[in-house]
Amino acid sequence: MYPDEPFTIGIDIGATKVLIGSVTQEGKVVHQQRYDIDLSSEQLLRSSIYDSIANYIDLQQVRNVSKTIGIGVFGHVDFEHGEWMGSMRLPGMDKVRFREDLQAKYGFDIAVDNDVHAATLAEMYLGKGRQYRNFLYVNVGTGIAAGIVSDGRLVRGAANYAGEIGHIFVGKDMEPCMCGSNWCLETAASGGGMIHRANRWLMDYPDSILASKIQSGTVVSVDIFRAALLGDPLAGKIHQEFIWSMGIVLVNLVNILNPEAIIMGGGVLQDEWLMKELSTFVFEHAAKVPSNALKEITLTELGPQVVGLLGASCLAWNYEAMN
Ligand SMILES: [Zn+2]
């Protein structure tokens, strides 16, 4: 059942699925549909996305809908032209002209941005970010990226690449990163990076309580942190380097950007004790004035199942407000 109030169609494109939903102005998802995405070729990638959108628009009883559709997608987006430029995960792909293709076909305005910028707008309109004019949203999952809100506006930068903190240099000659460098935060503190380290360092810690999970390929970052709490030396080493590298980057962001809050999300940060450790590190090491102005480092209240759809819809609202 659709409510009488107007709603917005949001499209959340991830590496494994396309999620399309209808979102009210209060941020309630009234309908959603999940579609598979096919990354096996560029042609199939495009057709799986466009077929999903056609199915949602044709088959759902879409009425009372706002004039802009928002699309959040992983990788790099040309925000100005509404084009998906590609992703490090899909090397060599041609850009996808979402605005040109979809506007001509359906008549909607199209707003496109990367998924973390979209999630940051969800914080700004619907989450803890509503309280602040200056905050950071930091997502720590398979990769790491941030959204910067300064004086009430999302900072996009010259090429809409602002906030890609996963590739900040945190050490010399660590593991190779997808971006081509081997000094990146992401290799020490993302879920993927920590699992890679667990595999690489296991031979030095054959008695680790994580050994069987690592060998069977089922270990996840939450296992590593919980094993660290139990005193496992391999997990302890990965955990220490997580706090150190993530902490340094957050301290530097606080000193550069002077936010009132850091709101964190993503699959890696699920334990309050870990948030407390990060908080302690940042408040201890940031310069005094920005540290005093920082009110909290906190976990998002927006659920991982809906944040992509909410972000895509907020992107549409933000685009309408700007135009
Ligand atoms: Zn990198």
mmCIF file of C-alpha atoms and ligand atoms in Angstrom:
data_model
loop_
_atom_site.group_PDB
_atom_site.id
_atom_site.type_symbol
_atom_site.label_atom_id
_atom_site.label_comp_id
_atom_site.label_asym_id
_atom_site.label_seq_id
_atom_site.Cartn_x
_atom_site.Cartn_y
_atom_site.Cartn_z
ATOM 1 C CA MET A 1 0.000 0.000 0.000
ATOM 2 C CA TYR A 2 1.368 3.374 -0.971
ATOM 3 C CA PRO A 3 0.597 6.313 1.303
ATOM 4 C CA ASP A 4 -1.007 9.455 -0.106
ATOM 5 C CA GLU A 5 2.080 11.531 0.632
ATOM 6 C CA PRO A 6 4.605 11.864 -2.202
ATOM 7 C CA PHE A 7 7.526 9.470 -2.231
ATOM 8 C CA THR A 8 10.862 9.178 -3.971
ATOM 9 C CA ILE A 9 12.341 6.260 -5.880
ATOM 10 C CA GLY A 10 15.854 5.410 -4.688
ATOM 11 C CA ILE A 11 18.225 2.996 -6.440
ATOM 12 C CA ASP A 12 21.130 1.441 -4.528
ATOM 13 C CA ILE A 13 23.645 -0.295 -6.812
ATOM 14 C CA GLY A 14 26.134 -2.542 -5.006
ATOM 15 C CA ALA A 15 28.613 -5.176 -6.145
ATOM 16 C CA THR A 16 26.087 -7.985 -5.613
ATOM 17 C CA LYS A 17 22.649 -6.432 -6.106
ATOM 18 C CA VAL A 18 20.455 -3.598 -7.292
ATOM 19 C CA LEU A 19 18.000 -2.534 -4.593
ATOM 20 C CA ILE A 20 15.166 -0.239 -5.684
ATOM 21 C CA GLY A 21 12.670 1.241 -3.267
ATOM 22 C CA SER A 22 10.071 3.906 -2.625
ATOM 23 C CA VAL A 23 10.824 6.210 0.309
ATOM 24 C CA THR A 24 8.511 8.725 2.021
ATOM 25 C CA GLN A 25 9.601 12.203 3.055
ATOM 26 C CA GLU A 26 9.938 10.929 6.644
ATOM 27 C CA GLY A 27 12.437 8.320 5.458
ATOM 28 C CA LYS A 28 10.142 5.303 5.600
ATOM 29 C CA VAL A 29 10.735 2.627 2.955
ATOM 30 C CA VAL A 30 7.214 1.706 1.790
ATOM 31 C CA HIS A 31 8.218 -0.739 -0.908
ATOM 32 C CA GLN A 32 11.446 -2.319 -2.094
ATOM 33 C CA GLN A 33 12.612 -4.887 -4.592
ATOM 34 C CA ARG A 34 15.981 -6.610 -4.841
ATOM 35 C CA TYR A 35 17.478 -7.592 -8.201
ATOM 36 C CA ASP A 36 20.655 -9.523 -9.039
ATOM 37 C CA ILE A 37 23.466 -7.638 -10.729
ATOM 38 C CA ASP A 38 25.613 -9.371 -13.328
ATOM 39 C CA LEU A 39 29.252 -8.246 -13.288
ATOM 40 C CA SER A 40 30.451 -10.921 -15.724
ATOM 41 C CA SER A 41 30.587 -8.504 -18.670
ATOM 42 C CA GLU A 42 30.051 -4.821 -19.249
ATOM 43 C CA GLN A 43 27.046 -5.527 -21.460
ATOM 44 C CA LEU A 44 25.397 -7.730 -18.813
ATOM 45 C CA LEU A 45 26.211 -5.228 -16.072
ATOM 46 C CA ARG A 46 24.366 -2.473 -17.955
ATOM 47 C CA SER A 47 21.438 -4.637 -18.962
ATOM 48 C CA SER A 48 20.998 -6.078 -15.455
ATOM 49 C CA ILE A 49 20.811 -2.546 -14.000
ATOM 50 C CA TYR A 50 18.546 -1.103 -16.700
ATOM 51 C CA ASP A 51 16.247 -4.164 -16.712
ATOM 52 C CA SER A 52 15.849 -3.844 -12.926
ATOM 53 C CA ILE A 53 14.844 -0.197 -13.230
ATOM 54 C CA ALA A 54 12.433 -0.951 -16.080
ATOM 55 C CA ASN A 55 10.853 -3.742 -14.041
ATOM 56 C CA TYR A 56 10.394 -1.557 -10.965
ATOM 57 C CA ILE A 57 8.938 1.368 -12.883
ATOM 58 C CA ASP A 58 6.716 -0.757 -15.135
ATOM 59 C CA LEU A 59 5.438 -3.359 -12.707
ATOM 60 C CA GLN A 60 5.059 -1.464 -9.444
ATOM 61 C CA GLN A 61 2.085 0.822 -9.111
ATOM 62 C CA VAL A 62 4.236 3.892 -9.210
ATOM 63 C CA ARG A 63 2.116 6.944 -8.548
ATOM 64 C CA ASN A 64 2.432 10.101 -6.483
ATOM 65 C CA VAL A 65 6.157 9.980 -7.076
ATOM 66 C CA SER A 66 8.592 12.913 -6.916
ATOM 67 C CA LYS A 67 10.226 14.104 -10.117
ATOM 68 C CA THR A 68 13.792 13.049 -9.304
ATOM 69 C CA ILE A 69 15.139 9.515 -8.948
ATOM 70 C CA GLY A 70 18.311 9.138 -6.843
ATOM 71 C CA ILE A 71 20.988 6.561 -7.661
ATOM 72 C CA GLY A 72 23.793 5.632 -5.245
ATOM 73 C CA VAL A 73 26.521 3.447 -6.722
ATOM 74 C CA PHE A 74 29.965 2.164 -5.721
ATOM 75 C CA GLY A 75 33.006 3.669 -7.427
ATOM 76 C CA HIS A 76 33.518 7.067 -9.032
ATOM 77 C CA VAL A 77 30.651 9.264 -10.225
ATOM 78 C CA ASP A 78 30.601 12.442 -12.320
ATOM 79 C CA PHE A 79 27.954 14.159 -10.200
ATOM 80 C CA GLU A 80 27.528 17.124 -12.527
ATOM 81 C CA HIS A 81 26.663 15.010 -15.570
ATOM 82 C CA GLY A 82 25.006 12.092 -13.768
ATOM 83 C CA GLU A 83 27.489 9.522 -15.074
ATOM 84 C CA TRP A 84 29.002 6.459 -13.378
ATOM 85 C CA MET A 85 32.669 6.629 -14.369
ATOM 86 C CA GLY A 86 33.585 3.149 -13.095
ATOM 87 C CA SER A 87 35.225 1.487 -10.133
ATOM 88 C CA MET A 88 38.618 0.059 -9.207
ATOM 89 C CA ARG A 89 36.716 -3.244 -8.958
ATOM 90 C CA LEU A 90 35.667 -2.998 -12.628
ATOM 91 C CA PRO A 91 38.839 -1.898 -14.412
ATOM 92 C CA GLY A 92 38.442 -0.556 -17.943
ATOM 93 C CA MET A 93 34.637 -0.235 -17.976
ATOM 94 C CA ASP A 94 33.075 2.504 -20.089
ATOM 95 C CA LYS A 95 31.080 5.106 -18.220
ATOM 96 C CA VAL A 96 27.338 4.610 -17.753
ATOM 97 C CA ARG A 97 25.309 7.702 -18.670
ATOM 98 C CA PHE A 98 22.499 7.281 -16.155
ATOM 99 C CA ARG A 99 21.024 10.771 -16.528
ATOM 100 C CA GLU A 100 21.051 10.823 -20.317
ATOM 101 C CA ASP A 101 19.694 7.277 -20.686
ATOM 102 C CA LEU A 102 17.014 7.337 -17.978
ATOM 103 C CA GLN A 103 15.790 10.899 -18.443
ATOM 104 C CA ALA A 104 15.097 10.240 -22.111
ATOM 105 C CA LYS A 105 13.316 6.969 -21.380
ATOM 106 C CA TYR A 106 11.217 7.797 -18.311
ATOM 107 C CA GLY A 107 11.143 11.595 -18.024
ATOM 108 C CA PHE A 108 12.457 11.706 -14.442
ATOM 109 C CA ASP A 109 15.346 13.928 -13.357
ATOM 110 C CA ILE A 110 18.248 11.728 -12.305
ATOM 111 C CA ALA A 111 20.685 12.428 -9.433
ATOM 112 C CA VAL A 112 23.701 10.101 -9.176
ATOM 113 C CA ASP A 113 26.482 9.970 -6.606
ATOM 114 C CA ASN A 114 28.710 7.414 -4.922
ATOM 115 C CA ASP A 115 27.195 5.269 -2.171
ATOM 116 C CA VAL A 116 29.122 6.912 0.684
ATOM 117 C CA HIS A 117 28.165 10.451 -0.379
ATOM 118 C CA ALA A 118 24.573 9.140 -0.529
ATOM 119 C CA ALA A 119 24.812 7.606 2.972
ATOM 120 C CA THR A 120 26.229 10.904 4.250
ATOM 121 C CA LEU A 121 23.164 12.725 2.909
ATOM 122 C CA ALA A 122 20.991 10.112 4.664
ATOM 123 C CA GLU A 123 22.731 11.081 7.931
ATOM 124 C CA MET A 124 22.201 14.762 7.126
ATOM 125 C CA TYR A 125 18.457 14.454 6.396
ATOM 126 C CA LEU A 126 17.375 11.486 8.526
ATOM 127 C CA GLY A 127 20.125 10.416 10.941
ATOM 128 C CA LYS A 128 22.297 11.763 13.737
ATOM 129 C CA GLY A 129 23.756 14.334 11.324
ATOM 130 C CA ARG A 130 20.514 16.361 11.608
ATOM 131 C CA GLN A 131 21.958 17.900 14.796
ATOM 132 C CA TYR A 132 25.155 19.158 13.163
ATOM 133 C CA ARG A 133 26.251 21.639 10.471
ATOM 134 C CA ASN A 134 29.758 20.126 10.441
ATOM 135 C CA PHE A 135 30.195 16.374 10.629
ATOM 136 C CA LEU A 136 31.941 13.410 9.037
ATOM 137 C CA TYR A 137 30.327 10.135 8.063
ATOM 138 C CA VAL A 138 32.921 7.348 7.919
ATOM 139 C CA ASN A 139 32.075 3.957 6.425
ATOM 140 C CA VAL A 140 34.345 1.048 7.319
ATOM 141 C CA GLY A 141 33.341 -2.071 5.425
ATOM 142 C CA THR A 142 34.949 -3.994 2.573
ATOM 143 C CA GLY A 143 36.599 -0.644 1.784
ATOM 144 C CA ILE A 144 36.807 2.669 3.652
ATOM 145 C CA ALA A 145 35.416 6.054 2.590
ATOM 146 C CA ALA A 146 33.965 9.168 4.186
ATOM 147 C CA GLY A 147 31.520 11.970 3.506
ATOM 148 C CA ILE A 148 32.395 15.466 4.684
ATOM 149 C CA VAL A 149 29.614 17.883 5.638
ATOM 150 C CA SER A 150 30.913 21.408 6.124
ATOM 151 C CA ASP A 151 28.628 24.313 7.007
ATOM 152 C CA GLY A 152 25.579 22.187 6.142
ATOM 153 C CA ARG A 153 26.794 21.102 2.690
ATOM 154 C CA LEU A 154 28.266 17.846 1.403
ATOM 155 C CA VAL A 155 31.803 18.538 0.151
ATOM 156 C CA ARG A 156 32.265 16.921 -3.272
ATOM 157 C CA GLY A 157 35.557 18.430 -4.448
ATOM 158 C CA ALA A 158 36.802 19.168 -7.976
ATOM 159 C CA ALA A 159 36.109 15.678 -9.368
ATOM 160 C CA ASN A 160 33.485 14.493 -6.822
ATOM 161 C CA TYR A 161 36.228 12.441 -5.162
ATOM 162 C CA ALA A 162 36.315 14.204 -1.770
ATOM 163 C CA GLY A 163 36.231 11.824 1.187
ATOM 164 C CA GLU A 164 38.145 8.869 -0.301
ATOM 165 C CA ILE A 165 40.073 8.391 2.936
ATOM 166 C CA GLY A 166 40.722 4.687 2.282
ATOM 167 C CA HIS A 167 43.743 5.742 0.246
ATOM 168 C CA ILE A 168 45.325 8.071 2.795
ATOM 169 C CA PHE A 169 48.932 6.960 3.362
ATOM 170 C CA VAL A 170 49.392 5.458 6.823
ATOM 171 C CA GLY A 171 52.643 3.547 6.468
ATOM 172 C CA LYS A 172 55.397 2.615 4.099
ATOM 173 C CA ASP A 173 55.555 -0.623 2.105
ATOM 174 C CA MET A 174 52.531 -2.426 3.553
ATOM 175 C CA GLU A 175 50.237 -4.571 1.368
ATOM 176 C CA PRO A 176 49.375 -3.635 -2.241
ATOM 177 C CA CYS A 177 46.090 -1.718 -2.524
ATOM 178 C CA MET A 178 43.626 -1.791 -5.460
ATOM 179 C CA CYS A 179 44.603 1.820 -6.208
ATOM 180 C CA GLY A 180 48.187 0.819 -7.043
ATOM 181 C CA SER A 181 49.834 2.181 -3.885
ATOM 182 C CA ASN A 182 50.984 0.063 -0.967
ATOM 183 C CA TRP A 183 50.756 2.663 1.787
ATOM 184 C CA CYS A 184 46.955 2.860 2.152
ATOM 185 C CA LEU A 185 44.661 2.912 5.201
ATOM 186 C CA GLU A 186 42.355 0.424 3.493
ATOM 187 C CA THR A 187 44.950 -2.371 3.587
ATOM 188 C CA ALA A 188 45.254 -2.072 7.396
ATOM 189 C CA ALA A 189 41.743 -1.161 8.529
ATOM 190 C CA SER A 190 39.080 -2.282 6.028
ATOM 191 C CA GLY A 191 37.332 -5.631 6.460
ATOM 192 C CA GLY A 192 38.991 -6.936 3.290
ATOM 193 C CA GLY A 193 42.411 -5.620 4.344
ATOM 194 C CA MET A 194 42.267 -7.208 7.809
ATOM 195 C CA ILE A 195 41.196 -10.589 6.414
ATOM 196 C CA HIS A 196 44.063 -10.395 3.917
ATOM 197 C CA ARG A 197 46.475 -9.687 6.804
ATOM 198 C CA ALA A 198 45.086 -12.590 8.839
ATOM 199 C CA ASN A 199 45.851 -14.907 5.914
ATOM 200 C CA ARG A 200 49.308 -13.491 5.351
ATOM 201 C CA TRP A 201 50.372 -13.507 9.011
ATOM 202 C CA LEU A 202 48.888 -16.895 9.978
ATOM 203 C CA MET A 203 52.165 -18.723 9.257
ATOM 204 C CA ASP A 204 53.804 -16.699 12.054
ATOM 205 C CA TYR A 205 50.947 -17.556 14.461
ATOM 206 C CA PRO A 206 49.975 -21.176 13.650
ATOM 207 C CA ASP A 207 48.329 -21.621 17.086
ATOM 208 C CA SER A 208 45.903 -18.712 16.599
ATOM 209 C CA ILE A 209 42.331 -19.535 17.665
ATOM 210 C CA LEU A 210 41.306 -18.156 14.266
ATOM 211 C CA ALA A 211 43.473 -20.658 12.317
ATOM 212 C CA SER A 212 40.665 -22.947 11.151
ATOM 213 C CA LYS A 213 38.372 -20.050 10.181
ATOM 214 C CA ILE A 214 41.189 -18.342 8.283
ATOM 215 C CA GLN A 215 42.105 -21.556 6.469
ATOM 216 C CA SER A 216 38.485 -22.230 5.495
ATOM 217 C CA GLY A 217 38.055 -18.648 4.264
ATOM 218 C CA THR A 218 35.182 -17.893 6.656
ATOM 219 C CA VAL A 219 36.881 -15.406 8.992
ATOM 220 C CA VAL A 220 35.349 -11.896 9.165
ATOM 221 C CA SER A 221 36.577 -8.754 10.903
ATOM 222 C CA VAL A 222 34.192 -9.178 13.858
ATOM 223 C CA ASP A 223 35.827 -12.592 14.577
ATOM 224 C CA ILE A 224 39.241 -10.921 14.566
ATOM 225 C CA PHE A 225 38.219 -8.245 17.093
ATOM 226 C CA ARG A 226 36.530 -10.778 19.388
ATOM 227 C CA ALA A 227 39.619 -13.048 19.266
ATOM 228 C CA ALA A 228 41.764 -10.015 20.130
ATOM 229 C CA LEU A 229 39.615 -9.476 23.240
ATOM 230 C CA LEU A 230 40.355 -13.103 24.225
ATOM 231 C CA GLY A 231 44.091 -12.428 23.985
ATOM 232 C CA ASP A 232 44.865 -14.130 20.658
ATOM 233 C CA PRO A 233 48.239 -12.688 19.510
ATOM 234 C CA LEU A 234 47.523 -12.721 15.731
ATOM 235 C CA ALA A 235 44.137 -11.040 16.206
ATOM 236 C CA GLY A 236 45.722 -8.661 18.723
ATOM 237 C CA LYS A 237 48.305 -7.503 16.191
ATOM 238 C CA ILE A 238 45.656 -6.856 13.503
ATOM 239 C CA HIS A 239 43.437 -5.068 16.051
ATOM 240 C CA GLN A 240 46.300 -2.842 17.263
ATOM 241 C CA GLU A 241 47.142 -1.811 13.713
ATOM 242 C CA PHE A 242 43.457 -1.143 13.004
ATOM 243 C CA ILE A 243 43.193 1.248 15.970
ATOM 244 C CA TRP A 244 46.532 2.881 15.161
ATOM 245 C CA SER A 245 45.927 3.483 11.414
ATOM 246 C CA MET A 246 42.205 4.352 11.667
ATOM 247 C CA GLY A 247 42.943 6.503 14.719
ATOM 248 C CA ILE A 248 45.686 8.480 12.959
ATOM 249 C CA VAL A 249 43.434 9.186 9.983
ATOM 250 C CA LEU A 250 40.532 10.315 12.213
ATOM 251 C CA VAL A 251 42.867 12.559 14.257
ATOM 252 C CA ASN A 252 44.137 14.176 11.059
ATOM 253 C CA LEU A 253 40.575 14.649 9.763
ATOM 254 C CA VAL A 254 39.561 16.289 13.052
ATOM 255 C CA ASN A 255 42.561 18.625 12.896
ATOM 256 C CA ILE A 256 41.930 19.531 9.237
ATOM 257 C CA LEU A 257 38.123 19.763 9.168
ATOM 258 C CA ASN A 258 37.102 20.620 12.757
ATOM 259 C CA PRO A 259 33.859 18.562 12.775
ATOM 260 C CA GLU A 260 31.307 18.554 15.607
ATOM 261 C CA ALA A 261 30.725 14.816 15.230
ATOM 262 C CA ILE A 262 32.050 11.704 13.506
ATOM 263 C CA ILE A 263 29.286 9.243 12.644
ATOM 264 C CA MET A 264 30.522 5.770 11.748
ATOM 265 C CA GLY A 265 28.881 2.941 9.814
ATOM 266 C CA GLY A 266 29.734 -0.198 7.848
ATOM 267 C CA GLY A 267 30.066 -3.869 8.705
ATOM 268 C CA VAL A 268 33.423 -3.670 10.526
ATOM 269 C CA LEU A 269 32.265 -1.457 13.413
ATOM 270 C CA GLN A 270 29.744 -3.534 15.331
ATOM 271 C CA ASP A 271 31.185 -3.443 18.848
ATOM 272 C CA GLU A 272 30.793 -0.533 21.283
ATOM 273 C CA TRP A 273 34.167 -1.308 22.954
ATOM 274 C CA LEU A 274 35.909 -0.805 19.616
ATOM 275 C CA MET A 275 34.191 2.569 19.170
ATOM 276 C CA LYS A 276 35.312 3.517 22.700
ATOM 277 C CA GLU A 277 38.932 2.650 21.877
ATOM 278 C CA LEU A 278 38.834 4.696 18.678
ATOM 279 C CA SER A 279 37.201 7.611 20.503
ATOM 280 C CA THR A 280 39.823 7.564 23.252
ATOM 281 C CA PHE A 281 42.623 7.568 20.670
ATOM 282 C CA VAL A 282 41.130 10.510 18.755
ATOM 283 C CA PHE A 283 40.326 12.676 21.794
ATOM 284 C CA GLU A 284 43.814 12.001 23.225
ATOM 285 C CA HIS A 285 45.726 12.853 20.068
ATOM 286 C CA ALA A 286 43.736 15.544 18.221
ATOM 287 C CA ALA A 287 44.746 19.162 18.797
ATOM 288 C CA LYS A 288 43.053 20.761 21.800
ATOM 289 C CA VAL A 289 40.718 23.234 20.082
ATOM 290 C CA PRO A 290 39.177 20.822 17.504
ATOM 291 C CA SER A 291 39.128 18.059 20.135
ATOM 292 C CA ASN A 292 37.079 20.285 22.461
ATOM 293 C CA ALA A 293 34.703 21.143 19.606
ATOM 294 C CA LEU A 294 34.168 17.458 18.735
ATOM 295 C CA LYS A 295 31.010 16.431 20.598
ATOM 296 C CA GLU A 296 30.917 12.729 19.754
ATOM 297 C CA ILE A 297 32.286 9.807 17.774
ATOM 298 C CA THR A 298 29.295 7.547 17.409
ATOM 299 C CA LEU A 299 27.739 4.683 15.467
ATOM 300 C CA THR A 300 25.024 5.458 12.920
ATOM 301 C CA GLU A 301 21.409 4.692 13.822
ATOM 302 C CA LEU A 302 20.459 4.034 10.180
ATOM 303 C CA GLY A 303 20.248 0.285 9.589
ATOM 304 C CA PRO A 304 22.549 -1.367 7.036
ATOM 305 C CA GLN A 305 19.550 -2.865 5.199
ATOM 306 C CA VAL A 306 17.957 0.525 4.442
ATOM 307 C CA VAL A 307 20.784 3.064 4.419
ATOM 308 C CA GLY A 308 21.476 2.559 0.687
ATOM 309 C CA LEU A 309 17.851 3.259 -0.290
ATOM 310 C CA LEU A 310 17.566 6.167 2.144
ATOM 311 C CA GLY A 311 20.829 7.600 0.805
ATOM 312 C CA ALA A 312 19.673 7.339 -2.811
ATOM 313 C CA SER A 313 16.402 9.104 -1.961
ATOM 314 C CA CYS A 314 18.173 11.837 0.036
ATOM 315 C CA LEU A 315 20.410 12.339 -2.989
ATOM 316 C CA ALA A 316 17.287 13.100 -5.034
ATOM 317 C CA TRP A 317 16.051 15.573 -2.367
ATOM 318 C CA ASN A 318 19.460 17.234 -2.171
ATOM 319 C CA TYR A 319 19.621 17.491 -5.977
ATOM 320 C CA GLU A 320 16.168 19.102 -6.117
ATOM 321 C CA ALA A 321 17.168 21.574 -3.396
ATOM 322 C CA MET A 322 20.292 22.532 -5.374
ATOM 323 C CA ASN A 323 18.480 23.007 -8.701
HETATM 324 ZN ZN ZN B 1 44.802 2.639 -2.007
#
